[in-house]
PDB file of N, CA and C and ligand atoms in Angstrom:
ATOM      1  N   UNK A   1      10.658  -7.435   4.298  1.00  0.00           N
ATOM      2  CA  UNK A   1       9.991  -8.248   3.297  1.00  0.00           C
ATOM      3  C   UNK A   1      10.925  -9.413   2.958  1.00  0.00           C
ATOM      4  N   UNK A   2      10.394 -10.616   3.002  1.00  0.00           N
ATOM      5  CA  UNK A   2      11.214 -11.792   2.736  1.00  0.00           C
ATOM      6  C   UNK A   2      10.404 -12.819   1.955  1.00  0.00           C
ATOM      7  N   UNK A   3      11.064 -13.562   1.086  1.00  0.00           N
ATOM      8  CA  UNK A   3      10.355 -14.482   0.187  1.00  0.00           C
ATOM      9  C   UNK A   3      10.055 -15.841   0.809  1.00  0.00           C
ATOM     10  N   UNK A   4       9.454 -15.874   1.966  1.00  0.00           N
ATOM     11  CA  UNK A   4       9.110 -17.151   2.591  1.00  0.00           C
ATOM     12  C   UNK A   4       7.624 -17.422   2.393  1.00  0.00           C
ATOM     13  N   UNK A   5       7.296 -18.625   1.951  1.00  0.00           N
ATOM     14  CA  UNK A   5       5.897 -18.996   1.781  1.00  0.00           C
ATOM     15  C   UNK A   5       5.303 -19.387   3.130  1.00  0.00           C
ATOM     16  N   UNK A   6       4.015 -19.089   3.298  1.00  0.00           N
ATOM     17  CA  UNK A   6       3.255 -19.498   4.471  1.00  0.00           C
ATOM     18  C   UNK A   6       3.841 -18.982   5.787  1.00  0.00           C
ATOM     19  N   UNK A   7       4.529 -17.852   5.729  1.00  0.00           N
ATOM     20  CA  UNK A   7       5.021 -17.214   6.951  1.00  0.00           C
ATOM     21  C   UNK A   7       4.503 -15.784   6.965  1.00  0.00           C
ATOM     22  N   UNK A   8       4.226 -15.228   8.118  1.00  0.00           N
ATOM     23  CA  UNK A   8       3.746 -13.850   8.199  1.00  0.00           C
ATOM     24  C   UNK A   8       4.855 -12.929   7.672  1.00  0.00           C
ATOM     25  N   UNK A   9       4.599 -12.242   6.589  1.00  0.00           N
ATOM     26  CA  UNK A   9       5.685 -11.584   5.846  1.00  0.00           C
ATOM     27  C   UNK A   9       5.967 -10.135   6.233  1.00  0.00           C
ATOM     28  N   UNK A  10       5.701  -9.685   7.391  1.00  0.00           N
ATOM     29  CA  UNK A  10       5.736  -8.267   7.752  1.00  0.00           C
ATOM     30  C   UNK A  10       4.738  -7.483   6.897  1.00  0.00           C
ATOM     31  N   UNK A  11       5.021  -6.262   6.526  1.00  0.00           N
ATOM     32  CA  UNK A  11       3.980  -5.434   5.931  1.00  0.00           C
ATOM     33  C   UNK A  11       4.210  -5.091   4.471  1.00  0.00           C
ATOM     34  N   UNK A  12       5.287  -4.426   4.178  1.00  0.00           N
ATOM     35  CA  UNK A  12       5.520  -3.904   2.848  1.00  0.00           C
ATOM     36  C   UNK A  12       6.067  -2.499   2.976  1.00  0.00           C
ATOM     37  N   UNK A  13       5.977  -1.737   1.901  1.00  0.00           N
ATOM     38  CA  UNK A  13       6.461  -0.364   1.951  1.00  0.00           C
ATOM     39  C   UNK A  13       5.622   0.485   1.012  1.00  0.00           C
ATOM     40  N   UNK A  14       5.694   1.796   1.241  1.00  0.00           N
ATOM     41  CA  UNK A  14       4.935   2.717   0.390  1.00  0.00           C
ATOM     42  C   UNK A  14       5.778   3.953   0.116  1.00  0.00           C
ATOM     43  N   UNK A  15       5.802   4.367  -1.145  1.00  0.00           N
ATOM     44  CA  UNK A  15       6.423   5.636  -1.510  1.00  0.00           C
ATOM     45  C   UNK A  15       5.333   6.695  -1.468  1.00  0.00           C
ATOM     46  N   UNK A  16       5.597   7.781  -0.733  1.00  0.00           N
ATOM     47  CA  UNK A  16       4.580   8.812  -0.530  1.00  0.00           C
ATOM     48  C   UNK A  16       4.970  10.126  -1.182  1.00  0.00           C
ATOM     49  N   UNK A  17       3.976  10.810  -1.701  1.00  0.00           N
ATOM     50  CA  UNK A  17       4.139  12.182  -2.176  1.00  0.00           C
ATOM     51  C   UNK A  17       3.162  13.008  -1.348  1.00  0.00           C
ATOM     52  N   UNK A  18       3.699  13.874  -0.508  1.00  0.00           N
ATOM     53  CA  UNK A  18       2.860  14.646   0.403  1.00  0.00           C
ATOM     54  C   UNK A  18       3.198  16.132   0.282  1.00  0.00           C
ATOM     55  N   UNK A  19       2.200  17.006   0.491  1.00  0.00           N
ATOM     56  CA  UNK A  19       2.439  18.440   0.342  1.00  0.00           C
ATOM     57  C   UNK A  19       2.939  19.105   1.619  1.00  0.00           C
ATOM     58  N   UNK A  20       3.568  18.325   2.497  1.00  0.00           N
ATOM     59  CA  UNK A  20       4.059  18.879   3.763  1.00  0.00           C
ATOM     60  C   UNK A  20       5.189  17.994   4.272  1.00  0.00           C
ATOM     61  N   UNK A  21       5.911  18.474   5.257  1.00  0.00           N
ATOM     62  CA  UNK A  21       6.988  17.696   5.858  1.00  0.00           C
ATOM     63  C   UNK A  21       6.474  16.996   7.110  1.00  0.00           C
ATOM     64  N   UNK A  22       6.801  15.725   7.254  1.00  0.00           N
ATOM     65  CA  UNK A  22       6.415  14.998   8.461  1.00  0.00           C
ATOM     66  C   UNK A  22       5.065  14.339   8.326  1.00  0.00           C
ATOM     67  N   UNK A  23       4.916  13.196   8.933  1.00  0.00           N
ATOM     68  CA  UNK A  23       3.652  12.459   8.924  1.00  0.00           C
ATOM     69  C   UNK A  23       3.233  12.233  10.373  1.00  0.00           C
ATOM     70  N   UNK A  24       2.480  13.151  10.919  1.00  0.00           N
ATOM     71  CA  UNK A  24       2.016  12.994  12.290  1.00  0.00           C
ATOM     72  C   UNK A  24       0.880  11.979  12.337  1.00  0.00           C
ATOM     73  N   UNK A  25       0.867  11.177  13.363  1.00  0.00           N
ATOM     74  CA  UNK A  25      -0.237  10.244  13.542  1.00  0.00           C
ATOM     75  C   UNK A  25      -0.107   8.967  12.756  1.00  0.00           C
ATOM     76  N   UNK A  26       0.979   8.796  11.990  1.00  0.00           N
ATOM     77  CA  UNK A  26       1.185   7.543  11.273  1.00  0.00           C
ATOM     78  C   UNK A  26       1.931   6.571  12.189  1.00  0.00           C
ATOM     79  N   UNK A  27       1.610   5.296  12.056  1.00  0.00           N
ATOM     80  CA  UNK A  27       2.242   4.283  12.890  1.00  0.00           C
ATOM     81  C   UNK A  27       3.166   3.417  12.051  1.00  0.00           C
ATOM     82  N   UNK A  28       4.346   3.146  12.572  1.00  0.00           N
ATOM     83  CA  UNK A  28       5.285   2.296  11.826  1.00  0.00           C
ATOM     84  C   UNK A  28       4.823   0.846  11.808  1.00  0.00           C
ATOM     85  N   UNK A  29       3.914   0.487  12.701  1.00  0.00           N
ATOM     86  CA  UNK A  29       3.503  -0.911  12.787  1.00  0.00           C
ATOM     87  C   UNK A  29       2.172  -1.185  12.098  1.00  0.00           C
ATOM     88  N   UNK A  30       1.469  -0.144  11.652  1.00  0.00           N
ATOM     89  CA  UNK A  30       0.185  -0.360  10.981  1.00  0.00           C
ATOM     90  C   UNK A  30       0.077   0.512   9.750  1.00  0.00           C
ATOM     91  N   UNK A  31      -0.637   0.012   8.768  1.00  0.00           N
ATOM     92  CA  UNK A  31      -0.970   0.791   7.563  1.00  0.00           C
ATOM     93  C   UNK A  31       0.269   1.279   6.822  1.00  0.00           C
ATOM     94  N   UNK A  32       1.354   0.530   6.889  1.00  0.00           N
ATOM     95  CA  UNK A  32       2.600   0.837   6.177  1.00  0.00           C
ATOM     96  C   UNK A  32       3.193   2.180   6.596  1.00  0.00           C
ATOM     97  N   UNK A  33       2.852   2.693   7.757  1.00  0.00           N
ATOM     98  CA  UNK A  33       3.344   4.003   8.171  1.00  0.00           C
ATOM     99  C   UNK A  33       2.734   5.131   7.350  1.00  0.00           C
ATOM    100  N   UNK A  34       1.640   4.845   6.723  1.00  0.00           N
ATOM    101  CA  UNK A  34       0.965   5.748   5.789  1.00  0.00           C
ATOM    102  C   UNK A  34      -0.076   6.533   6.596  1.00  0.00           C
ATOM    103  N   UNK A  35      -1.288   6.569   6.195  1.00  0.00           N
ATOM    104  CA  UNK A  35      -2.339   7.295   6.897  1.00  0.00           C
ATOM    105  C   UNK A  35      -2.801   6.523   8.125  1.00  0.00           C
ATOM    106  N   UNK A  36      -3.462   7.218   9.046  1.00  0.00           N
ATOM    107  CA  UNK A  36      -4.142   6.485  10.104  1.00  0.00           C
ATOM    108  C   UNK A  36      -5.637   6.443   9.787  1.00  0.00           C
ATOM    109  N   UNK A  37      -6.386   5.661  10.537  1.00  0.00           N
ATOM    110  CA  UNK A  37      -7.802   5.441  10.216  1.00  0.00           C
ATOM    111  C   UNK A  37      -8.636   6.708  10.352  1.00  0.00           C
ATOM    112  N   UNK A  38      -8.182   7.657  11.195  1.00  0.00           N
ATOM    113  CA  UNK A  38      -8.936   8.891  11.403  1.00  0.00           C
ATOM    114  C   UNK A  38      -8.994   9.730  10.131  1.00  0.00           C
ATOM    115  N   UNK A  39      -7.886   9.797   9.406  1.00  0.00           N
ATOM    116  CA  UNK A  39      -7.831  10.673   8.227  1.00  0.00           C
ATOM    117  C   UNK A  39      -7.896   9.894   6.921  1.00  0.00           C
ATOM    118  N   UNK A  40      -8.149   8.582   7.001  1.00  0.00           N
ATOM    119  CA  UNK A  40      -8.296   7.790   5.779  1.00  0.00           C
ATOM    120  C   UNK A  40      -9.478   8.335   4.971  1.00  0.00           C
ATOM    121  N   UNK A  41      -9.329   8.474   3.691  1.00  0.00           N
ATOM    122  CA  UNK A  41     -10.350   8.979   2.754  1.00  0.00           C
ATOM    123  C   UNK A  41     -10.593  10.480   2.870  1.00  0.00           C
ATOM    124  N   UNK A  42      -9.763  11.199   3.610  1.00  0.00           N
ATOM    125  CA  UNK A  42      -9.951  12.647   3.720  1.00  0.00           C
ATOM    126  C   UNK A  42      -9.239  13.328   2.546  1.00  0.00           C
ATOM    127  N   UNK A  43      -9.991  13.952   1.603  1.00  0.00           N
ATOM    128  CA  UNK A  43      -9.364  14.561   0.430  1.00  0.00           C
ATOM    129  C   UNK A  43      -8.449  15.725   0.778  1.00  0.00           C
ATOM    130  N   UNK A  44      -8.592  16.298   1.958  1.00  0.00           N
ATOM    131  CA  UNK A  44      -7.735  17.416   2.348  1.00  0.00           C
ATOM    132  C   UNK A  44      -6.300  16.992   2.647  1.00  0.00           C
ATOM    133  N   UNK A  45      -6.059  15.677   2.804  1.00  0.00           N
ATOM    134  CA  UNK A  45      -4.691  15.230   3.072  1.00  0.00           C
ATOM    135  C   UNK A  45      -3.818  15.361   1.830  1.00  0.00           C
ATOM    136  N   UNK A  46      -4.394  15.248   0.638  1.00  0.00           N
ATOM    137  CA  UNK A  46      -3.676  15.382  -0.641  1.00  0.00           C
ATOM    138  C   UNK A  46      -2.402  14.533  -0.653  1.00  0.00           C
ATOM    139  N   UNK A  47      -2.573  13.234  -0.389  1.00  0.00           N
ATOM    140  CA  UNK A  47      -1.452  12.293  -0.357  1.00  0.00           C
ATOM    141  C   UNK A  47      -1.587  11.295  -1.493  1.00  0.00           C
ATOM    142  N   UNK A  48      -0.489  11.110  -2.220  1.00  0.00           N
ATOM    143  CA  UNK A  48      -0.412  10.105  -3.277  1.00  0.00           C
ATOM    144  C   UNK A  48       0.603   9.063  -2.839  1.00  0.00           C
ATOM    145  N   UNK A  49       0.244   7.803  -2.935  1.00  0.00           N
ATOM    146  CA  UNK A  49       1.154   6.747  -2.514  1.00  0.00           C
ATOM    147  C   UNK A  49       1.175   5.588  -3.491  1.00  0.00           C
ATOM    148  N   UNK A  50       2.338   4.963  -3.597  1.00  0.00           N
ATOM    149  CA  UNK A  50       2.481   3.715  -4.345  1.00  0.00           C
ATOM    150  C   UNK A  50       2.916   2.664  -3.336  1.00  0.00           C
ATOM    151  N   UNK A  51       2.026   1.713  -3.081  1.00  0.00           N
ATOM    152  CA  UNK A  51       2.316   0.718  -2.050  1.00  0.00           C
ATOM    153  C   UNK A  51       2.793  -0.591  -2.653  1.00  0.00           C
ATOM    154  N   UNK A  52       3.787  -1.174  -2.019  1.00  0.00           N
ATOM    155  CA  UNK A  52       4.286  -2.510  -2.356  1.00  0.00           C
ATOM    156  C   UNK A  52       3.952  -3.363  -1.142  1.00  0.00           C
ATOM    157  N   UNK A  53       2.797  -3.992  -1.212  1.00  0.00           N
ATOM    158  CA  UNK A  53       2.206  -4.631  -0.044  1.00  0.00           C
ATOM    159  C   UNK A  53       2.330  -6.149  -0.163  1.00  0.00           C
ATOM    160  N   UNK A  54       2.570  -6.800   0.953  1.00  0.00           N
ATOM    161  CA  UNK A  54       2.703  -8.254   0.930  1.00  0.00           C
ATOM    162  C   UNK A  54       1.680  -8.922   1.850  1.00  0.00           C
ATOM    163  N   UNK A  55       0.668  -8.154   2.262  1.00  0.00           N
ATOM    164  CA  UNK A  55      -0.345  -8.674   3.165  1.00  0.00           C
ATOM    165  C   UNK A  55      -1.723  -8.269   2.636  1.00  0.00           C
ATOM    166  N   UNK A  56      -2.657  -9.202   2.632  1.00  0.00           N
ATOM    167  CA  UNK A  56      -4.005  -8.910   2.137  1.00  0.00           C
ATOM    168  C   UNK A  56      -4.875  -8.398   3.280  1.00  0.00           C
ATOM    169  N   UNK A  57      -5.085  -7.079   3.335  1.00  0.00           N
ATOM    170  CA  UNK A  57      -5.970  -6.481   4.333  1.00  0.00           C
ATOM    171  C   UNK A  57      -7.384  -6.433   3.769  1.00  0.00           C
ATOM    172  N   UNK A  58      -8.291  -7.212   4.328  1.00  0.00           N
ATOM    173  CA  UNK A  58      -9.663  -7.212   3.827  1.00  0.00           C
ATOM    174  C   UNK A  58     -10.324  -5.857   4.003  1.00  0.00           C
ATOM    175  N   UNK A  59     -10.004  -5.153   5.100  1.00  0.00           N
ATOM    176  CA  UNK A  59     -10.654  -3.859   5.352  1.00  0.00           C
ATOM    177  C   UNK A  59     -10.270  -2.802   4.312  1.00  0.00           C
ATOM    178  N   UNK A  60      -9.161  -3.029   3.576  1.00  0.00           N
ATOM    179  CA  UNK A  60      -8.763  -2.097   2.525  1.00  0.00           C
ATOM    180  C   UNK A  60      -8.982  -2.699   1.145  1.00  0.00           C
ATOM    181  N   UNK A  61      -9.730  -3.794   1.077  1.00  0.00           N
ATOM    182  CA  UNK A  61     -10.069  -4.459  -0.186  1.00  0.00           C
ATOM    183  C   UNK A  61      -8.835  -4.843  -1.004  1.00  0.00           C
ATOM    184  N   UNK A  62      -7.747  -5.217  -0.334  1.00  0.00           N
ATOM    185  CA  UNK A  62      -6.552  -5.648  -1.063  1.00  0.00           C
ATOM    186  C   UNK A  62      -6.889  -6.847  -1.950  1.00  0.00           C
ATOM    187  N   UNK A  63      -6.392  -6.836  -3.183  1.00  0.00           N
ATOM    188  CA  UNK A  63      -6.746  -7.869  -4.153  1.00  0.00           C
ATOM    189  C   UNK A  63      -6.124  -9.211  -3.803  1.00  0.00           C
ATOM    190  N   UNK A  64      -4.970  -9.198  -3.148  1.00  0.00           N
ATOM    191  CA  UNK A  64      -4.305 -10.414  -2.691  1.00  0.00           C
ATOM    192  C   UNK A  64      -3.146  -9.995  -1.799  1.00  0.00           C
ATOM    193  N   UNK A  65      -2.343 -10.953  -1.341  1.00  0.00           N
ATOM    194  CA  UNK A  65      -1.254 -10.571  -0.449  1.00  0.00           C
ATOM    195  C   UNK A  65      -0.146  -9.798  -1.182  1.00  0.00           C
ATOM    196  N   UNK A  66       0.372 -10.339  -2.257  1.00  0.00           N
ATOM    197  CA  UNK A  66       1.510  -9.739  -2.951  1.00  0.00           C
ATOM    198  C   UNK A  66       1.013  -8.822  -4.074  1.00  0.00           C
ATOM    199  N   UNK A  67       0.975  -7.507  -3.813  1.00  0.00           N
ATOM    200  CA  UNK A  67       0.419  -6.594  -4.813  1.00  0.00           C
ATOM    201  C   UNK A  67       1.059  -5.213  -4.747  1.00  0.00           C
ATOM    202  N   UNK A  68       0.876  -4.472  -5.829  1.00  0.00           N
ATOM    203  CA  UNK A  68       1.278  -3.074  -5.914  1.00  0.00           C
ATOM    204  C   UNK A  68       0.001  -2.266  -6.048  1.00  0.00           C
ATOM    205  N   UNK A  69      -0.122  -1.188  -5.278  1.00  0.00           N
ATOM    206  CA  UNK A  69      -1.342  -0.389  -5.319  1.00  0.00           C
ATOM    207  C   UNK A  69      -1.050   1.095  -5.461  1.00  0.00           C
ATOM    208  N   UNK A  70      -1.999   1.799  -6.072  1.00  0.00           N
ATOM    209  CA  UNK A  70      -1.946   3.257  -6.206  1.00  0.00           C
ATOM    210  C   UNK A  70      -2.986   3.828  -5.247  1.00  0.00           C
ATOM    211  N   UNK A  71      -2.535   4.718  -4.379  1.00  0.00           N
ATOM    212  CA  UNK A  71      -3.422   5.231  -3.339  1.00  0.00           C
ATOM    213  C   UNK A  71      -3.517   6.751  -3.398  1.00  0.00           C
ATOM    214  N   UNK A  72      -4.745   7.267  -3.329  1.00  0.00           N
ATOM    215  CA  UNK A  72      -5.000   8.700  -3.272  1.00  0.00           C
ATOM    216  C   UNK A  72      -5.769   9.008  -1.998  1.00  0.00           C
ATOM    217  N   UNK A  73      -5.130   9.650  -1.056  1.00  0.00           N
ATOM    218  CA  UNK A  73      -5.769  10.062   0.202  1.00  0.00           C
ATOM    219  C   UNK A  73      -6.415   8.907   0.953  1.00  0.00           C
ATOM    220  N   UNK A  74      -5.970   7.704   0.690  1.00  0.00           N
ATOM    221  CA  UNK A  74      -6.661   6.569   1.296  1.00  0.00           C
ATOM    222  C   UNK A  74      -5.756   5.355   1.424  1.00  0.00           C
ATOM    223  N   UNK A  75      -6.074   4.537   2.404  1.00  0.00           N
ATOM    224  CA  UNK A  75      -5.396   3.255   2.582  1.00  0.00           C
ATOM    225  C   UNK A  75      -5.936   2.210   1.611  1.00  0.00           C
ATOM    226  N   UNK A  76      -7.077   2.509   0.998  1.00  0.00           N
ATOM    227  CA  UNK A  76      -7.646   1.632  -0.016  1.00  0.00           C
ATOM    228  C   UNK A  76      -7.139   2.081  -1.384  1.00  0.00           C
ATOM    229  N   UNK A  77      -6.556   1.177  -2.137  1.00  0.00           N
ATOM    230  CA  UNK A  77      -5.973   1.531  -3.438  1.00  0.00           C
ATOM    231  C   UNK A  77      -7.066   1.834  -4.458  1.00  0.00           C
ATOM    232  N   UNK A  78      -6.835   2.837  -5.317  1.00  0.00           N
ATOM    233  CA  UNK A  78      -7.761   3.099  -6.421  1.00  0.00           C
ATOM    234  C   UNK A  78      -7.459   2.171  -7.582  1.00  0.00           C
ATOM    235  N   UNK A  79      -6.233   1.631  -7.623  1.00  0.00           N
ATOM    236  CA  UNK A  79      -5.846   0.646  -8.626  1.00  0.00           C
ATOM    237  C   UNK A  79      -4.821  -0.273  -7.983  1.00  0.00           C
ATOM    238  N   UNK A  80      -4.898  -1.556  -8.312  1.00  0.00           N
ATOM    239  CA  UNK A  80      -3.920  -2.505  -7.776  1.00  0.00           C
ATOM    240  C   UNK A  80      -3.706  -3.629  -8.769  1.00  0.00           C
ATOM    241  N   UNK A  81      -2.527  -4.203  -8.709  1.00  0.00           N
ATOM    242  CA  UNK A  81      -2.210  -5.338  -9.572  1.00  0.00           C
ATOM    243  C   UNK A  81      -1.292  -6.280  -8.800  1.00  0.00           C
ATOM    244  N   UNK A  82      -1.374  -7.544  -9.156  1.00  0.00           N
ATOM    245  CA  UNK A  82      -0.487  -8.523  -8.554  1.00  0.00           C
ATOM    246  C   UNK A  82       0.954  -8.118  -8.829  1.00  0.00           C
ATOM    247  N   UNK A  83       1.827  -8.213  -7.837  1.00  0.00           N
ATOM    248  CA  UNK A  83       3.241  -7.922  -8.044  1.00  0.00           C
ATOM    249  C   UNK A  83       3.914  -9.142  -8.647  1.00  0.00           C
ATOM    250  N   UNK A  84       4.880  -8.907  -9.513  1.00  0.00           N
ATOM    251  CA  UNK A  84       5.573 -10.029 -10.117  1.00  0.00           C
ATOM    252  C   UNK A  84       6.482  -9.577 -11.231  1.00  0.00           C
ATOM    253  N   UNK A  85       6.977 -10.526 -11.954  1.00  0.00           N
ATOM    254  CA  UNK A  85       7.878 -10.243 -13.067  1.00  0.00           C
ATOM    255  C   UNK A  85       7.427 -11.053 -14.269  1.00  0.00           C
ATOM    256  N   UNK A  86       7.143 -10.381 -15.374  1.00  0.00           N
ATOM    257  CA  UNK A  86       6.690 -11.042 -16.585  1.00  0.00           C
ATOM    258  C   UNK A  86       7.630 -10.663 -17.721  1.00  0.00           C
ATOM    259  N   UNK A  87       8.486 -11.589 -18.130  1.00  0.00           N
ATOM    260  CA  UNK A  87       9.418 -11.274 -19.216  1.00  0.00           C
ATOM    261  C   UNK A  87       8.664 -11.011 -20.516  1.00  0.00           C
ATOM    262  N   UNK A  88       9.252 -10.210 -21.415  1.00  0.00           N
ATOM    263  CA  UNK A  88       8.611  -9.855 -22.678  1.00  0.00           C
ATOM    264  C   UNK A  88       8.189 -11.074 -23.487  1.00  0.00           C
ATOM    265  N   UNK A  89       8.919 -12.178 -23.367  1.00  0.00           N
ATOM    266  CA  UNK A  89       8.631 -13.354 -24.184  1.00  0.00           C
ATOM    267  C   UNK A  89       7.277 -13.984 -23.850  1.00  0.00           C
ATOM    268  N   UNK A  90       6.693 -13.661 -22.698  1.00  0.00           N
ATOM    269  CA  UNK A  90       5.393 -14.233 -22.324  1.00  0.00           C
ATOM    270  C   UNK A  90       4.233 -13.430 -22.876  1.00  0.00           C
ATOM    271  N   UNK A  91       4.450 -12.253 -23.407  1.00  0.00           N
ATOM    272  CA  UNK A  91       3.349 -11.412 -23.894  1.00  0.00           C
ATOM    273  C   UNK A  91       2.804 -11.906 -25.203  1.00  0.00           C
TER     274      UNK A  91
HETATM  275  C1  NAG B   1      -4.117  10.829  12.465  1.00  0.00           C
HETATM  276  O1  NAG B   1      -3.334  11.665  11.648  1.00  0.00           O
HETATM  277  C2  NAG B   1      -3.667  13.039  11.810  1.00  0.00           C
HETATM  278  C3  NAG B   1      -2.873  13.821  10.759  1.00  0.00           C
HETATM  279  O2  NAG B   1      -1.536  13.484  10.723  1.00  0.00           O
HETATM  280  C4  NAG B   1      -3.358  13.465  13.222  1.00  0.00           C
HETATM  281  O3  NAG B   1      -3.690  14.819  13.392  1.00  0.00           O
HETATM  282  C5  NAG B   1      -4.182  12.613  14.184  1.00  0.00           C
HETATM  283  O4  NAG B   1      -3.815  12.927  15.505  1.00  0.00           O
HETATM  284  C6  NAG B   1      -3.938  11.139  13.926  1.00  0.00           C
HETATM  285  N1  NAG B   1      -4.861  10.332  14.720  1.00  0.00           N
HETATM  286  C7  NAG B   1      -4.434   9.359  15.496  1.00  0.00           C
HETATM  287  C8  NAG B   1      -5.506   8.602  16.208  1.00  0.00           C
HETATM  288  O5  NAG B   1      -3.242   9.090  15.646  1.00  0.00           O
END
């Protein structure tokens, strides 16, 4: 991840909470190394993730390129917000 404007920024990262060891079928080059498309939306995976994404994937309804998302068993976030820094004085 690098702060360059108008350049393809790689992918991002995701912190995962999983009820097992190892992530079979995940790709380091797609979907943040998270789920694959076969098991996306499968409630039996019981995976919770917090993604720090820098790319807007339309197929996952990403709100914009630079965002933080909460994911439950899915590559599509159940909640997302623009990533950034807002000092207390702006509230
Ligand atoms: C997707 O992930 C599941 C569970 O890890 C795995 O069993 C399956 O083989 C993977 N599918 C692909 C196409 O990699």
